[in-house]
Amino acid sequence: MKKMRIRKLIGFLILSVILLGFIGFVEKQSQYKTYQGLEVQIQGISGLYFVDQKEIESLIQAGFPNLKAGMMLEEVPLKEIEDRLKGHPFVKDADAILGQKGILQLWIEQHQPIARITRPLAADAYITTEGKIIPTSPSYTSRVLILYGAQLEKLLDQGDVMTEMPELMDLIRYINEDEFWKAQITEVEVNSKTDIRLYQQVGRQVIELGDAGNLADKFERIQIFYSEILPRKGWDAYERVSVKFKEQIVCE
């Protein structure tokens, strides 16, 4: 009799453990079917983050106040969340994915500024790699090519360089993609489509480019000015250098 009681007690304990394990498994599986939190991954640009995790979290909380722990996963509006994030001026692309543990994972790709438009009486703006014009960040500054001039006001009104002056993007890319010119050319004055001037890191000469066409030929002539004319005449010999006309280098 005593052995029977012991066996029954052991059997009861085993069944209790199995039952508790099953309940825990069901609760855990149920938990995985509900929203449990948020994780944000932001792709930095040369170590810079123009938007941070707290800003993204605040954006989601403000736009989706019902997104709280316990919400069923099928009720989480992934497409709307992605669209909301893409509306942020510094967000180039965004993906919202629900993980197996009920965690909403947000993957953020930032716009990359390659030039900055400066204005004395109004806010500055960045030009991105795609030619999109976005505002500057109050928290971070990117050291890029500086642009200014009357023509840029038209670009700001359009919000896109490619719409009003696509050839300007060719010039920005040409300078940025060449290590020498990227270091030497610090500012570009854009008064009109046919009146573009370059300012140098070394040398006080204003380089008159004219329009942004035939860039390879024009920069080849600027290089000739550096390598052949300046060594003979000296860095302070001229105040203006023009390559706007074909096959000419005008120095004054």
GROMACS .gro file of C-alpha atoms in nm:
model
  252
    1MET     CA    1   0.000   0.000   0.000
    2LYS     CA    2   0.281   0.233   0.092
    3LYS     CA    3   0.455   0.171  -0.241
    4MET     CA    4   0.129   0.238  -0.427
    5ARG     CA    5   0.090   0.573  -0.251
    6ILE     CA    6   0.447   0.667  -0.335
    7ARG     CA    7   0.390   0.574  -0.701
    8LYS     CA    8   0.070   0.778  -0.711
    9LEU     CA    9   0.246   1.072  -0.550
   10ILE     CA   10   0.533   1.051  -0.800
   11GLY     CA   11   0.286   1.022  -1.087
   12PHE     CA   12   0.094   1.321  -0.958
   13LEU     CA   13   0.412   1.527  -0.932
   14ILE     CA   14   0.516   1.430  -1.286
   15LEU     CA   15   0.174   1.524  -1.424
   16SER     CA   16   0.187   1.853  -1.234
   17VAL     CA   17   0.526   1.938  -1.381
   18ILE     CA   18   0.406   1.849  -1.731
   19LEU     CA   19   0.089   2.053  -1.683
   20LEU     CA   20   0.282   2.355  -1.554
   21GLY     CA   21   0.526   2.326  -1.844
   22PHE     CA   22   0.238   2.309  -2.092
   23ILE     CA   23   0.070   2.614  -1.936
   24GLY     CA   24   0.400   2.804  -1.950
   25PHE     CA   25   0.449   2.703  -2.314
   26VAL     CA   26   0.097   2.816  -2.407
   27GLU     CA   27   0.145   3.147  -2.225
   28LYS     CA   28   0.479   3.200  -2.400
   29GLN     CA   29   0.332   3.117  -2.741
   30SER     CA   30   0.043   3.352  -2.668
   31GLN     CA   31   0.294   3.623  -2.575
   32TYR     CA   32   0.469   3.580  -2.911
   33LYS     CA   33   0.140   3.655  -3.086
   34THR     CA   34   0.116   4.000  -2.928
   35TYR     CA   35   0.319   4.319  -2.958
   36GLN     CA   36   0.592   4.330  -2.695
   37GLY     CA   37   0.807   4.632  -2.778
   38LEU     CA   38   1.018   4.823  -3.025
   39GLU     CA   39   1.375   4.802  -3.152
   40VAL     CA   40   1.530   5.068  -3.375
   41GLN     CA   41   1.833   5.019  -3.602
   42ILE     CA   42   1.964   5.330  -3.781
   43GLN     CA   43   2.223   5.312  -4.057
   44GLY     CA   44   2.483   5.579  -3.979
   45ILE     CA   45   2.663   5.787  -4.240
   46SER     CA   46   3.034   5.818  -4.163
   47GLY     CA   47   2.947   5.792  -3.795
   48LEU     CA   48   2.681   6.066  -3.814
   49TYR     CA   49   2.318   6.019  -3.715
   50PHE     CA   50   2.084   6.296  -3.825
   51VAL     CA   51   1.795   6.114  -3.659
   52ASP     CA   52   1.830   5.916  -3.336
   53GLN     CA   53   1.646   5.632  -3.163
   54LYS     CA   54   1.454   5.853  -2.920
   55GLU     CA   55   1.325   6.068  -3.205
   56ILE     CA   56   1.202   5.761  -3.393
   57GLU     CA   57   1.036   5.620  -3.081
   58SER     CA   58   0.862   5.954  -3.015
   59LEU     CA   59   0.747   5.967  -3.377
   60ILE     CA   60   0.590   5.621  -3.348
   61GLN     CA   61   0.429   5.693  -3.011
   62ALA     CA   62   0.276   6.017  -3.140
   63GLY     CA   63   0.149   5.862  -3.463
   64PHE     CA   64   0.029   5.531  -3.318
   65PRO     CA   65  -0.090   5.582  -2.958
   66ASN     CA   66  -0.269   5.244  -2.958
   67LEU     CA   67   0.055   5.057  -3.026
   68LYS     CA   68   0.104   4.909  -2.680
   69ALA     CA   69   0.218   4.579  -2.531
   70GLY     CA   70  -0.053   4.316  -2.568
   71MET     CA   71  -0.183   4.431  -2.907
   72MET     CA   72  -0.231   4.137  -3.142
   73LEU     CA   73   0.044   4.123  -3.401
   74GLU     CA   74  -0.199   4.122  -3.694
   75GLU     CA   75  -0.328   4.458  -3.571
   76VAL     CA   76   0.014   4.626  -3.589
   77PRO     CA   77  -0.007   4.866  -3.891
   78LEU     CA   78   0.331   4.793  -4.052
   79LYS     CA   79   0.267   4.977  -4.381
   80GLU     CA   80   0.139   5.288  -4.203
   81ILE     CA   81   0.441   5.285  -3.971
   82GLU     CA   82   0.680   5.266  -4.267
   83ASP     CA   83   0.499   5.551  -4.444
   84ARG     CA   84   0.513   5.762  -4.129
   85LEU     CA   85   0.888   5.707  -4.095
   86LYS     CA   86   0.952   5.783  -4.462
   87GLY     CA   87   0.783   6.118  -4.410
   88HIS     CA   88   1.067   6.226  -4.182
   89PRO     CA   89   1.300   6.460  -4.376
   90PHE     CA   90   1.615   6.267  -4.283
   91VAL     CA   91   1.475   5.918  -4.347
   92LYS     CA   92   1.548   5.786  -4.695
   93ASP     CA   93   1.390   5.445  -4.644
   94ALA     CA   94   1.234   5.243  -4.361
   95ASP     CA   95   1.134   4.881  -4.304
   96ALA     CA   96   0.907   4.762  -4.024
   97ILE     CA   97   0.930   4.390  -3.942
   98LEU     CA   98   0.767   4.188  -3.663
   99GLY     CA   99   1.001   3.940  -3.498
  100GLN     CA  100   0.903   3.601  -3.357
  101LYS     CA  101   0.905   3.732  -3.002
  102GLY     CA  102   0.657   4.010  -3.076
  103ILE     CA  103   0.925   4.278  -3.115
  104LEU     CA  104   0.867   4.542  -3.382
  105GLN     CA  105   1.202   4.596  -3.555
  106LEU     CA  106   1.251   4.924  -3.741
  107TRP     CA  107   1.537   4.955  -3.990
  108ILE     CA  108   1.612   5.317  -4.085
  109GLU     CA  109   1.826   5.435  -4.379
  110GLN     CA  110   1.923   5.802  -4.365
  111HIS     CA  111   1.959   6.049  -4.648
  112GLN     CA  112   2.323   6.132  -4.721
  113PRO     CA  113   2.404   6.504  -4.758
  114ILE     CA  114   2.673   6.587  -5.017
  115ALA     CA  115   2.637   6.966  -5.026
  116ARG     CA  116   2.497   7.245  -4.810
  117ILE     CA  117   2.305   7.550  -4.930
  118THR     CA  118   2.377   7.851  -4.710
  119ARG     CA  119   2.165   8.167  -4.691
  120PRO     CA  120   2.238   8.480  -4.483
  121LEU     CA  121   1.876   8.559  -4.398
  122ALA     CA  122   1.710   8.217  -4.394
  123ALA     CA  123   1.765   7.859  -4.288
  124ASP     CA  124   2.029   7.647  -4.457
  125ALA     CA  125   1.953   7.318  -4.632
  126TYR     CA  126   2.131   7.004  -4.746
  127ILE     CA  127   2.138   6.845  -5.092
  128THR     CA  128   2.135   6.465  -5.076
  129THR     CA  129   2.299   6.213  -5.307
  130GLU     CA  130   1.969   6.188  -5.499
  131GLY     CA  131   1.938   6.566  -5.541
  132LYS     CA  132   1.665   6.601  -5.278
  133ILE     CA  133   1.676   6.917  -5.064
  134ILE     CA  134   1.627   6.854  -4.692
  135PRO     CA  135   1.657   7.078  -4.385
  136THR     CA  136   1.965   7.085  -4.167
  137SER     CA  137   1.969   6.901  -3.835
  138PRO     CA  138   1.965   7.096  -3.506
  139SER     CA  139   2.185   6.826  -3.352
  140TYR     CA  140   2.439   6.725  -3.616
  141THR     CA  141   2.640   6.897  -3.888
  142SER     CA  142   2.789   6.732  -4.195
  143ARG     CA  143   3.108   6.884  -4.341
  144VAL     CA  144   3.024   6.903  -4.710
  145LEU     CA  145   3.065   7.132  -5.010
  146ILE     CA  146   2.913   7.479  -4.950
  147LEU     CA  147   2.682   7.634  -5.211
  148TYR     CA  148   2.525   7.979  -5.222
  149GLY     CA  149   2.384   8.226  -5.473
  150ALA     CA  150   2.061   8.358  -5.624
  151GLN     CA  151   1.992   8.053  -5.841
  152LEU     CA  152   1.969   7.831  -5.533
  153GLU     CA  153   1.653   8.006  -5.415
  154LYS     CA  154   1.474   7.851  -5.715
  155LEU     CA  155   1.608   7.510  -5.619
  156LEU     CA  156   1.481   7.550  -5.264
  157ASP     CA  157   1.135   7.637  -5.395
  158GLN     CA  158   1.134   7.315  -5.600
  159GLY     CA  159   1.273   7.103  -5.318
  160ASP     CA  160   1.469   6.901  -5.572
  161VAL     CA  161   1.785   6.993  -5.763
  162MET     CA  162   1.710   6.744  -6.042
  163THR     CA  163   1.391   6.930  -6.137
  164GLU     CA  164   1.534   7.279  -6.181
  165MET     CA  165   1.907   7.228  -6.245
  166PRO     CA  166   2.020   6.865  -6.288
  167GLU     CA  167   2.357   6.976  -6.426
  168LEU     CA  168   2.440   7.116  -6.080
  169MET     CA  169   2.428   6.761  -5.943
  170ASP     CA  170   2.686   6.664  -6.205
  171LEU     CA  171   2.916   6.938  -6.074
  172ILE     CA  172   2.866   6.843  -5.708
  173ARG     CA  173   2.935   6.477  -5.784
  174TYR     CA  174   3.237   6.562  -5.999
  175ILE     CA  175   3.396   6.756  -5.714
  176ASN     CA  176   3.308   6.503  -5.444
  177GLU     CA  177   3.430   6.202  -5.640
  178ASP     CA  178   3.778   6.345  -5.700
  179GLU     CA  179   3.999   6.356  -5.391
  180PHE     CA  180   4.198   6.657  -5.511
  181TRP     CA  181   3.899   6.872  -5.609
  182LYS     CA  182   3.707   6.767  -5.300
  183ALA     CA  183   3.991   6.904  -5.085
  184GLN     CA  184   4.060   7.211  -5.301
  185ILE     CA  185   3.712   7.340  -5.388
  186THR     CA  186   3.533   7.451  -5.072
  187GLU     CA  187   3.255   7.680  -5.199
  188VAL     CA  188   3.047   7.712  -5.514
  189GLU     CA  189   2.862   8.034  -5.599
  190VAL     CA  190   2.563   7.972  -5.825
  191ASN     CA  191   2.429   8.307  -5.947
  192SER     CA  192   2.253   8.158  -6.250
  193LYS     CA  193   2.270   7.846  -6.466
  194THR     CA  194   2.545   8.009  -6.672
  195ASP     CA  195   2.729   8.192  -6.393
  196ILE     CA  196   2.893   7.943  -6.157
  197ARG     CA  197   3.208   8.034  -5.964
  198LEU     CA  198   3.443   7.818  -5.761
  199TYR     CA  199   3.636   7.919  -5.449
  200GLN     CA  200   3.947   7.734  -5.336
  201GLN     CA  201   4.103   7.609  -5.015
  202VAL     CA  202   4.445   7.725  -5.139
  203GLY     CA  203   4.467   8.028  -5.367
  204ARG     CA  204   4.271   8.353  -5.375
  205GLN     CA  205   4.164   8.334  -5.740
  206VAL     CA  206   3.795   8.312  -5.821
  207ILE     CA  207   3.746   8.040  -6.083
  208GLU     CA  208   3.470   8.126  -6.330
  209LEU     CA  209   3.322   7.801  -6.455
  210GLY     CA  210   3.033   7.947  -6.657
  211ASP     CA  211   2.770   7.672  -6.681
  212ALA     CA  212   2.804   7.318  -6.549
  213GLY     CA  213   2.860   7.158  -6.888
  214ASN     CA  214   3.180   6.997  -7.025
  215LEU     CA  215   3.312   6.949  -6.673
  216ALA     CA  216   3.600   6.716  -6.758
  217ASP     CA  217   3.736   6.965  -7.012
  218LYS     CA  218   3.694   7.266  -6.783
  219PHE     CA  219   3.860   7.099  -6.485
  220GLU     CA  220   4.142   6.983  -6.710
  221ARG     CA  221   4.207   7.348  -6.797
  222ILE     CA  222   4.191   7.446  -6.429
  223GLN     CA  223   4.451   7.177  -6.365
  224ILE     CA  224   4.671   7.329  -6.636
  225PHE     CA  225   4.638   7.664  -6.458
  226TYR     CA  226   4.763   7.501  -6.138
  227SER     CA  227   5.044   7.298  -6.289
  228GLU     CA  228   5.179   7.531  -6.561
  229ILE     CA  229   5.072   7.891  -6.503
  230LEU     CA  230   5.087   7.935  -6.126
  231PRO     CA  231   5.440   7.789  -6.087
  232ARG     CA  232   5.567   8.055  -6.332
  233LYS     CA  233   5.356   8.351  -6.221
  234GLY     CA  234   5.299   8.281  -5.850
  235TRP     CA  235   4.986   8.214  -5.645
  236ASP     CA  236   4.910   8.585  -5.600
  237ALA     CA  237   4.953   8.689  -5.962
  238TYR     CA  238   4.584   8.665  -6.057
  239GLU     CA  239   4.247   8.734  -5.895
  240ARG     CA  240   4.024   8.575  -6.157
  241VAL     CA  241   4.055   8.267  -6.374
  242SER     CA  242   3.791   8.184  -6.635
  243VAL     CA  243   3.742   7.856  -6.818
  244LYS     CA  244   3.386   7.931  -6.931
  245PHE     CA  245   3.489   7.961  -7.296
  246LYS     CA  246   3.597   7.657  -7.496
  247GLU     CA  247   3.972   7.596  -7.526
  248GLN     CA  248   4.057   7.910  -7.325
  249ILE     CA  249   4.209   7.993  -6.989
  250VAL     CA  250   4.162   8.363  -6.913
  251CYS     CA  251   4.368   8.495  -6.620
  252GLU     CA  252   4.340   8.846  -6.480
   0.00000   0.00000   0.00000
